[in-house]
Amino acid sequence: MSPLRTRRAPAAPAPRPSALRDGIAGARERLLAWYDAHRRELPWRAAAGETADPYRVWLSEVMLQQTRVETVRRYYERWLERFPTLEALAEASLDDVLKQWEGLGYYSRARNFHRAVREVAYAYNGEVPTQPDAFRALPGVGRYTAGAVMSIAFGRPEPLVDGNVRRVFARLTDDPDPADGQLWELAETLVPGSRPGDLNQALMELGATVCTPRSPRCAECPVADVCAARAAGTQDDRPARKPTRPVPHEDTAVGVVDRGGKLLLVRRPVDARLGGMWSFPGVVRRRGEATVRAAERSVLIALDVEVRACERIGVVPHAFTHVRATYHAVRCTLVSGEPREVGCDGWAWVAPHEVDAYALPVAQKKIFALAVASALPAPSG
Ligand code: SF4
């Protein structure tokens, strides 16, 4: 059976039986021709006929996960100024890497990419492995990333499925909730041929620019004649929207310790949320626990020093993917002890003019700004 099969009898105008039977070869050709004519110029895309640089392709694919193209453009170009080659990235410190990633979110992507690039530098003599299995064994490399890098950089017929491709396939097959296995099977069927990288990019580009989540522009679509959802008039309902799950909320008390105009920051343990980034000490408030007591506890846990809470300085909300956080910033003064790395990977007293040297998540930058704005002027004389 053709992978472009439908699950129910299509209403007129139905795809021609011959188009469905011969659908794959024709769809592949039309997708490639459409891609040649309509592809966007993106900084990580090699010009037609040129070979893509595996490091740049890999970097762009990691950045594009969970992030919009327009945002990635800025980060991508700035990144390459700082780390123009795989070797330059392999030699960089994690602090440097996270600083360049600062603001992009999902920092585990940066940590894993850095680890993987180091492995390539040392175990593969700086050459990105061209074998899919070897590449997939690197930290943070999943099936999607492997498909993208193998096909785009090395011309290997490796399939990929991302959110855009899933939507296109759900519509081509008029399936409200296609299983992952079916999606990858269809991608595997389409990808063989002389230009697997372009074919994969054509599918993603189609989803991003024509077969969009709302109001797909079917009149401009190169595979409209084999699209079962278009025939059935169900495009807007494919794939079916999943009910949104309630996102849990947590209140986090943050200890802002001030000494002589400098604020005490900690480097988060690498395996924690936002691992390797700098932040104020913070803990999720326990049920019934006063915010000020939780803020004092946060500093004790991170640095083994006793502090006394003296004023609440503001609230910063932040939405992560799986949790909504509300940070309650509390100014504290040192009572006893010297900071030690007991619940963190490092600490530093940071003056406002020094903070740009540290990689801080967005919410922590806001807390830092609040703390500076609300600070009493240092006593004179
Ligand atoms: S015909 Fe419309 S719904 Fe079908 S793949 Fe093309 S743009 Fe998407």
Coordinates of N, CA and C and ligand atoms in Angstrom, one line a residue, residues 167-168 171-172 206 210-212 216-219 221-225 227-230 235, ligand 1:
R167 N 3.0 17.7 10.9 CA 1.7 18.3 10.5 C 1.5 18.0 9.0
V168 N 2.5 18.2 8.2 CA 2.4 17.9 6.7 C 1.9 16.4 6.5
R171 N -1.7 15.7 7.4 CA -2.6 16.2 6.4 C -2.6 15.4 5.2
L172 N -1.4 15.0 4.7 CA -1.3 14.2 3.5 C -2.1 12.9 3.7
L206 N 8.1 23.4 3.8 CA 6.6 23.4 3.4 C 5.8 23.6 4.6
V210 N 4.0 27.0 4.1 CA 2.8 26.8 3.3 C 1.8 26.0 4.1
C211 N 2.2 24.9 4.5 CA 1.3 24.0 5.3 C 1.3 24.4 6.8
T212 N 1.0 25.6 7.0 CA 1.1 26.2 8.3 C 0.0 25.7 9.3
P216 N -3.6 26.8 6.0 CA -2.6 26.3 5.1 C -2.9 26.8 3.7
R217 N -1.9 27.2 2.9 CA -2.1 27.8 1.6 C -2.1 26.6 0.5
C218 N -3.1 25.8 0.5 CA -3.1 24.6 -0.3 C -2.9 24.9 -1.8
A219 N -3.4 26.1 -2.3 CA -3.3 26.4 -3.7 C -1.9 26.5 -4.1
C221 N 0.6 24.6 -2.8 CA 1.3 23.4 -2.3 C 1.7 22.5 -3.4
P222 N 2.9 22.0 -3.5 CA 3.3 21.1 -4.6 C 2.8 19.7 -4.4
V223 N 2.3 19.3 -3.3 CA 1.7 18.0 -3.1 C 0.2 18.0 -2.9
A224 N -0.4 19.0 -3.3 CA -1.9 19.2 -3.0 C -2.6 18.0 -3.7
D225 N -2.1 17.5 -4.8 CA -2.9 16.5 -5.5 C -2.9 15.2 -4.9
C227 N -2.9 15.1 -1.4 CA -3.2 15.4 0.0 C -4.6 15.0 0.4
A228 N -4.8 14.0 1.2 CA -6.1 13.4 1.6 C -6.9 14.4 2.4
A229 N -6.2 15.2 3.3 CA -6.9 16.2 4.1 C -7.5 17.3 3.2
R230 N -6.8 17.7 2.2 CA -7.3 18.7 1.3 C -8.5 18.2 0.6
Q235 N -8.2 20.0 6.5 CA -6.8 20.5 6.8 C -6.7 21.1 8.1
Ligands
SF4_1 S1 -2.5 20.5 0.3 FE1 -2.7 21.9 2.0 S2 -3.0 20.7 3.8 FE2 -2.3 19.3 2.1 S3 0.0 19.3 2.5 FE3 -0.5 20.9 1.0 S4 -0.7 22.8 2.3 FE4 -0.8 21.0 3.6

